[in-house]
Tab-separated table of C-alpha atoms in Angstrom:
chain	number	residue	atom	x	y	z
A	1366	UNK	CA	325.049	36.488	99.473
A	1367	UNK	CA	322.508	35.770	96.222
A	1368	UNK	CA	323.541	36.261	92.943
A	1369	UNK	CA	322.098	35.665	89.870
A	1370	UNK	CA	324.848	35.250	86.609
A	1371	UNK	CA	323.702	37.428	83.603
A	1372	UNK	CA	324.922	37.883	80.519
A	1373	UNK	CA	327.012	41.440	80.040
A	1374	UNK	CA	325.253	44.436	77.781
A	1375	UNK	CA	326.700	43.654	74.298
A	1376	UNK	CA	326.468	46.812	72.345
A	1377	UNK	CA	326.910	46.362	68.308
A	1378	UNK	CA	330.000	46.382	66.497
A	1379	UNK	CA	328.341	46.573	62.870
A	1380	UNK	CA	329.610	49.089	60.463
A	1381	UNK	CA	327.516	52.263	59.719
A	1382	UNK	CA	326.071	52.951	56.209
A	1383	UNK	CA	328.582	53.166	53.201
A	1384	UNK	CA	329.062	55.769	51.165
A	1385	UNK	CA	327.115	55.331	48.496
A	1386	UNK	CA	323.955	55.128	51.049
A	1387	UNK	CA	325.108	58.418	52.761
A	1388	UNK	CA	325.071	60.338	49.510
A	1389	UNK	CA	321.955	58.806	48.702
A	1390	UNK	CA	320.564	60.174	51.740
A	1391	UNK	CA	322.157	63.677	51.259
A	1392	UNK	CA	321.310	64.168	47.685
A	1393	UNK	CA	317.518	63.076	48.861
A	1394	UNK	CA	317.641	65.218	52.018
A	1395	UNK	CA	318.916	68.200	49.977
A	1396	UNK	CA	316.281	68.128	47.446
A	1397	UNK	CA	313.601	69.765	50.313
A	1398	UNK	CA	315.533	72.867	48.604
A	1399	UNK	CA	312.851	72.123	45.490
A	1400	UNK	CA	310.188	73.785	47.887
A	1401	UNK	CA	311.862	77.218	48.385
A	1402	UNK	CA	311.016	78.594	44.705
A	1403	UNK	CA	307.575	77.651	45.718
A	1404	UNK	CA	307.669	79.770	48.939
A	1405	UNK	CA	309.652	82.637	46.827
A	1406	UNK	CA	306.578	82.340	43.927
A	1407	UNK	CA	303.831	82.899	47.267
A	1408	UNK	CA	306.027	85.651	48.470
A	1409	UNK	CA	305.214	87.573	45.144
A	1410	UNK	CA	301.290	86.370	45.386
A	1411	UNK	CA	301.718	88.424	49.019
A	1412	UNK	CA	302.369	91.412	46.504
A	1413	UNK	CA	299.485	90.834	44.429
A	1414	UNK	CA	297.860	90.933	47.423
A	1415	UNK	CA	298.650	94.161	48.419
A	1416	UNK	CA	298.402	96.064	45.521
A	1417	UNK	CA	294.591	94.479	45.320
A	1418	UNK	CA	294.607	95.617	48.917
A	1419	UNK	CA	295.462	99.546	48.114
A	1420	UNK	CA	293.130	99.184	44.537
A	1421	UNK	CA	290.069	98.319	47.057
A	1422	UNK	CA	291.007	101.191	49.604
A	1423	UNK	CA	291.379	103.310	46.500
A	1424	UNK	CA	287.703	102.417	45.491
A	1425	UNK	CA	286.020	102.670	48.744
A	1426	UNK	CA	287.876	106.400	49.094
A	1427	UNK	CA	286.574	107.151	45.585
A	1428	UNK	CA	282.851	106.464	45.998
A	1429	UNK	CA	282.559	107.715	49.731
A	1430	UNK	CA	284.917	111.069	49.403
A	1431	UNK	CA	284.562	111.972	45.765
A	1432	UNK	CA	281.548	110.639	44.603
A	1433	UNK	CA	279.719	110.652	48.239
A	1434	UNK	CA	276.534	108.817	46.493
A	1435	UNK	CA	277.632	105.291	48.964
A	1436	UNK	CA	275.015	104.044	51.340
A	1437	UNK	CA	276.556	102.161	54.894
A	1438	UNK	CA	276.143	98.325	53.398
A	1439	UNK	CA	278.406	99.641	50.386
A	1440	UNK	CA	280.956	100.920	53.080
A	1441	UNK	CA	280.427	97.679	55.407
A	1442	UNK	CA	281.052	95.506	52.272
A	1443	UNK	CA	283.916	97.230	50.538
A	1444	UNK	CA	285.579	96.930	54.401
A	1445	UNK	CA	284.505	93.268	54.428
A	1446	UNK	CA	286.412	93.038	50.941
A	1447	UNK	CA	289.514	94.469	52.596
A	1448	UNK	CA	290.003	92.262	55.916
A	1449	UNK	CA	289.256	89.369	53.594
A	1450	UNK	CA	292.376	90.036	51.678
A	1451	UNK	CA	294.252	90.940	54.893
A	1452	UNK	CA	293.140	87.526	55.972
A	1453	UNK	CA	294.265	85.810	52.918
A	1454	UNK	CA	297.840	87.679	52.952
A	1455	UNK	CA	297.477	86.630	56.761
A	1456	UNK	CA	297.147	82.772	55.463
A	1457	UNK	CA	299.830	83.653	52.884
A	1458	UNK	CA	302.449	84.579	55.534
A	1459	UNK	CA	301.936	81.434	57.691
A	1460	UNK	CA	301.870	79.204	54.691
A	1461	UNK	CA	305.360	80.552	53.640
A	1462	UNK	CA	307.145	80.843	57.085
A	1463	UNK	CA	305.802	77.900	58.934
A	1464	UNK	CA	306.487	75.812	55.565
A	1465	UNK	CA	309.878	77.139	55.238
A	1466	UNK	CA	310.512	76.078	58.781
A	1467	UNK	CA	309.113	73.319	59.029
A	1468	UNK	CA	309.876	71.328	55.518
A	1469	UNK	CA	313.042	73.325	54.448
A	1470	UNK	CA	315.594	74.650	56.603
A	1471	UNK	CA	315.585	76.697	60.130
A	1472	UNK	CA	314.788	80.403	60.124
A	1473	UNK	CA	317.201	81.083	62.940
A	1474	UNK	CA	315.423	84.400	64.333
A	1475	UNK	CA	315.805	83.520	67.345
A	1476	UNK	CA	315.875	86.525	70.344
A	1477	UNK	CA	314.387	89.073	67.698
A	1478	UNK	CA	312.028	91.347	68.711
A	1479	UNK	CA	309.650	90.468	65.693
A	1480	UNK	CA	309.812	86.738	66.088
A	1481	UNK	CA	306.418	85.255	65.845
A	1482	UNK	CA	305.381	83.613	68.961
A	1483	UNK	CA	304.456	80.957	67.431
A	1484	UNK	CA	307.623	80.180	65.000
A	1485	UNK	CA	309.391	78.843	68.111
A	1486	UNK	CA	307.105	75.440	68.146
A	1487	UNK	CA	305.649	75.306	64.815
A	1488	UNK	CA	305.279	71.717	63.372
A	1489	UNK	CA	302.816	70.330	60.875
A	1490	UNK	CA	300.151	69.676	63.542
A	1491	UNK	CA	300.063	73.002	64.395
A	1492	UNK	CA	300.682	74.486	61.145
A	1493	UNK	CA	297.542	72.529	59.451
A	1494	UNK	CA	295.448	73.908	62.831
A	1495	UNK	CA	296.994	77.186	62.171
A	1496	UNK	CA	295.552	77.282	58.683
A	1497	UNK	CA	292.459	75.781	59.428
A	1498	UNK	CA	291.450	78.643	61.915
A	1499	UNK	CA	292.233	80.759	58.981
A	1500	UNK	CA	290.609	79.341	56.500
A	1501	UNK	CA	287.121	79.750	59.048
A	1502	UNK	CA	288.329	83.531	59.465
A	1503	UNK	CA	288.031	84.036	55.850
A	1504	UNK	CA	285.117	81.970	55.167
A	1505	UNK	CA	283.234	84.069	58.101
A	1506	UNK	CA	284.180	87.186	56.198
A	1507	UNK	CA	282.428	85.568	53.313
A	1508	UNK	CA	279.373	84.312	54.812
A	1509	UNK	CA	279.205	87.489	56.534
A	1510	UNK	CA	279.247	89.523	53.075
A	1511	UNK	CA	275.885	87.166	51.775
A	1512	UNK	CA	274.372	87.520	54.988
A	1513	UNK	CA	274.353	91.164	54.310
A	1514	UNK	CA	273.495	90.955	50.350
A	1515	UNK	CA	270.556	88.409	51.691
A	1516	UNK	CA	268.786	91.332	53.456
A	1517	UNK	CA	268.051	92.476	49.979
A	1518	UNK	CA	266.674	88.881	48.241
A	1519	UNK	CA	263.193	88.532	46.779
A	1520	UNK	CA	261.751	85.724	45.548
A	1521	UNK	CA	264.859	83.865	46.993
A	1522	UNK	CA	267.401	85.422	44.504
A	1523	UNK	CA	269.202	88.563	44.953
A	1524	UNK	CA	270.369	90.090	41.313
A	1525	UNK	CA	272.888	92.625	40.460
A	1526	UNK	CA	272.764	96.197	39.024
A	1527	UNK	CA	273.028	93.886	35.397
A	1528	UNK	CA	270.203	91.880	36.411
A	1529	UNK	CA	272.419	88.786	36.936
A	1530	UNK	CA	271.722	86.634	40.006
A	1531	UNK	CA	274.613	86.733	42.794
A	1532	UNK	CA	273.105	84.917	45.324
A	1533	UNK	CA	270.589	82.316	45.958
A	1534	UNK	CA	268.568	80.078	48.660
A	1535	UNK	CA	270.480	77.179	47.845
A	1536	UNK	CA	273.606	78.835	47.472
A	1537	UNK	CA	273.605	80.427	50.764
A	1538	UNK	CA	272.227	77.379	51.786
A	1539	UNK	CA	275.858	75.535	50.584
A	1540	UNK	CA	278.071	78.239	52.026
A	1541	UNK	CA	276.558	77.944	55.608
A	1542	UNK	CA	277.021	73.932	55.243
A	1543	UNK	CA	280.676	74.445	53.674
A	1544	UNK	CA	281.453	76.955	56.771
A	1545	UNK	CA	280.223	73.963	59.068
A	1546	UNK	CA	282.715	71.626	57.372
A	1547	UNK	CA	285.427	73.569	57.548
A	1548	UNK	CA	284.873	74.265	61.579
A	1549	UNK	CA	284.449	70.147	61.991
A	1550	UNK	CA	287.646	70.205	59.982
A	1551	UNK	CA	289.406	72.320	62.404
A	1552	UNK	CA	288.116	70.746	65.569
A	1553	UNK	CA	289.146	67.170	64.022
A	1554	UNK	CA	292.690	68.669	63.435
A	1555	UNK	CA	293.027	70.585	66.774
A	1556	UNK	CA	291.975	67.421	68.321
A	1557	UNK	CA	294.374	65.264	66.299
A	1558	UNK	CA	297.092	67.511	67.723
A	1559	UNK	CA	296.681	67.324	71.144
A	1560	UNK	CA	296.252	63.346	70.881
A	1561	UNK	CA	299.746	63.559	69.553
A	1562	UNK	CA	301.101	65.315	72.291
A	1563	UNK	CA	300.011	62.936	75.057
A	1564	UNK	CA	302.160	60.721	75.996
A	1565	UNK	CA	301.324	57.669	78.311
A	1566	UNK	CA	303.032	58.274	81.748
A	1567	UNK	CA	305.644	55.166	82.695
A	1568	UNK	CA	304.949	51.642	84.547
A	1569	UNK	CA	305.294	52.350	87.904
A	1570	UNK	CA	307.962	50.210	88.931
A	1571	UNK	CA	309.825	49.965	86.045
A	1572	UNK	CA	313.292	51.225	84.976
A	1573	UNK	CA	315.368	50.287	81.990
A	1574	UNK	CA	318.991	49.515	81.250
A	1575	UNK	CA	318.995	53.089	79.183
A	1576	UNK	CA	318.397	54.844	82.763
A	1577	UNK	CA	321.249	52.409	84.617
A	1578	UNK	CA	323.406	53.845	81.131
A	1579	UNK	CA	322.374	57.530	81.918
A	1580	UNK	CA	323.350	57.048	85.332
A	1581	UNK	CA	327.015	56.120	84.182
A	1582	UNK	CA	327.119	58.491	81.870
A	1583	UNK	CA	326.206	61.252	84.684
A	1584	UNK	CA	328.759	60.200	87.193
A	1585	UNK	CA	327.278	57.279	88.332
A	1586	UNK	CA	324.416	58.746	89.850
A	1587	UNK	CA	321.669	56.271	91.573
A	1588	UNK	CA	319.024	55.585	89.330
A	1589	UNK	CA	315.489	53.965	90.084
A	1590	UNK	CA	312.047	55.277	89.368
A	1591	UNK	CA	310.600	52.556	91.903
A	1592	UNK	CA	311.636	54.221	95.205
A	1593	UNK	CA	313.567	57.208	96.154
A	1594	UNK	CA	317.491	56.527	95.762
A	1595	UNK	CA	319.155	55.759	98.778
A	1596	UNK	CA	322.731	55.800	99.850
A	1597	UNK	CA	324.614	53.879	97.022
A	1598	UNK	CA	326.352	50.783	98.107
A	1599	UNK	CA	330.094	51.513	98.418
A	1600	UNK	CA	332.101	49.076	95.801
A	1601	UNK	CA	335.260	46.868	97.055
A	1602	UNK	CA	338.240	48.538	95.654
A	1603	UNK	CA	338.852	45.852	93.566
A	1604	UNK	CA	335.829	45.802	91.560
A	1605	UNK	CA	334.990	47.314	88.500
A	1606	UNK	CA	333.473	50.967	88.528
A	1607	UNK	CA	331.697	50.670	85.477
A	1608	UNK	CA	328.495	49.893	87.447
A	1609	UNK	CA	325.482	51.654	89.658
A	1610	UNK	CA	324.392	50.482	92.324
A	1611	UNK	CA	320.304	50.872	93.095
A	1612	UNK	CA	318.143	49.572	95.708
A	1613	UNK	CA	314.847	48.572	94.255
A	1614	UNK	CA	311.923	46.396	95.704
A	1615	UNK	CA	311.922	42.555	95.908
A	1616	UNK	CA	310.240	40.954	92.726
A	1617	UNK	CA	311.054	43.949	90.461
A	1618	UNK	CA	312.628	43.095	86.827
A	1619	UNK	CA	315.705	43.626	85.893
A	1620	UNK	CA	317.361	44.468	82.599
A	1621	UNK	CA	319.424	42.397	80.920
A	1622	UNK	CA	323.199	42.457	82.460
A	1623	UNK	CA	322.382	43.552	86.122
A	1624	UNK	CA	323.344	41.660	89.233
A	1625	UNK	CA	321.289	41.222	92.280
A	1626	UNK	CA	322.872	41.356	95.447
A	1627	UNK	CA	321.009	40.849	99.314
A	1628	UNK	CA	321.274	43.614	101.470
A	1629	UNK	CA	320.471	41.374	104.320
A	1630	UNK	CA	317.671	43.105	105.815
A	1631	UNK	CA	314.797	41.603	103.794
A	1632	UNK	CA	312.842	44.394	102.273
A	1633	UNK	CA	314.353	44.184	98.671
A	1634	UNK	CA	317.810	43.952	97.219
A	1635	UNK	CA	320.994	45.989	95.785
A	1636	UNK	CA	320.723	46.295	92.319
A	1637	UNK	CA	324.280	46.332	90.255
């Protein structure tokens, strides 16, 4: 019978950190709690928002039901007006939940029926993606409000009732190429977050001493990625049963620690 002597897994023995460095680490791991008054301060933007949002309504209501002198581009844009701040309150609530979740402490909602579908995988990849698609919505709404004032231009300008100029060629000109950045923005982000989630599949034909470990730890299950487990090799009674015992093909590398022992048929060996 082959064997090869190695040297036993040696596992550390070193002390942990002391406790000055642990409450170090807790005072600096508590201070994330700076952020919530900054999530509480958008919370009450949110309410600006909506009494803006009910001023608006209160408008458009006034000038189509009591005054009745509004043509359909007033009505269009005063509508635009409102799903832009919908959008923004929209933006708001994402900004303050995801954030929350994400950089301060867990909003355990867990099995309501209101949780957000996407609150249970929210991380800063997708939050900044999240935001970004927003930040497009609500730029659309804007470009779509000049695109209806532009109907209107002459001479390349279009002024107001006080003779001030709103909009211009160049300026619409900017808006279309800031829209454009912010969609290459979003793309760049989306595509940074899927990059992040792939992960490069294993060597074939490798396995680690963490797997042998996990196998232990489970019983001493077989463990090999190389080839489908087979029967494990039944230990003398007088050996240790701290081990696993894999069969594996010839030439494969072992960790550190194991044994190989021949099975006498030729096509590989027991690993231990």
């Amino acid at each position: 019978m082959n064997q090869r002597s190695m040297p036993p897994i040696q596992r550390s023995t070193d002390r942990g950190p002391g406790a000055a460095s642990r409450t170090l680490a807790a005072f600096i791991f508590a201070s994330r709690w700076l952020q919530a008054p900054l999530y509480l301060g958008l919370i009450i933007a949110q309410g600006v928002y909506v009494v803006l949002f009910f001023v608006e309504l209160w408008h458009l209501f006034e000038n189509v039901i009591i005054s009745g002198n509004i043509t359909e581009t007033d009505v269009m844009l005063s509508v635009l007006a409102l799903i832009d701040i919908v959008m923004i309150a929209n933006l708001l609530i994402m900004v303050i939940i995801g954030g929350y979740e994400t950089f301060v402490s867990k909003i355990r909602v867990e099995g309501h029926h209101d949780e957000p579908e996407w609150l249970s995988h929210v991380n800063t990849n997708l939050l900044k993606v999240k935001l970004a698609v927003s930040i497009i919505s609500i730029s659309s709404i804007h470009l779509l409000k000049t695109f209806i004032e532009v109907g209107r231009m002459e001479d390349g300008i279009v002024r107001g009732a006080d003779g001030k100029v709103i909009y211009s060629n160049d300026g619409v000109f900017w808006e279309v190429m800031i829209h454009l950045a912010f969609i290459i923005s979003a793309l760049a982000l989306a595509w940074i977050d899927r990059m992040s989630q792939h992960h490069a599949p294993s060597p074939a034909g490798g396995f680690s001493a963490g797997a042998i470990e996990a196998g232990l730890a489970g019983d001493s299950a077989p463990v090999s990625s190389a080839a489908p487990a087979t029967a494990p090799a039944t230990a003398p009674a007088s050996a240790p049963t701290a081990f696993v015992t894999v069969r594996v093909p010839a030439g494969t590398a072992l960790p550190e620690g194991a044994e190989v022992v021949s099975d006498g048929s030729g096509d590989g060996a027991l690993s231990r």
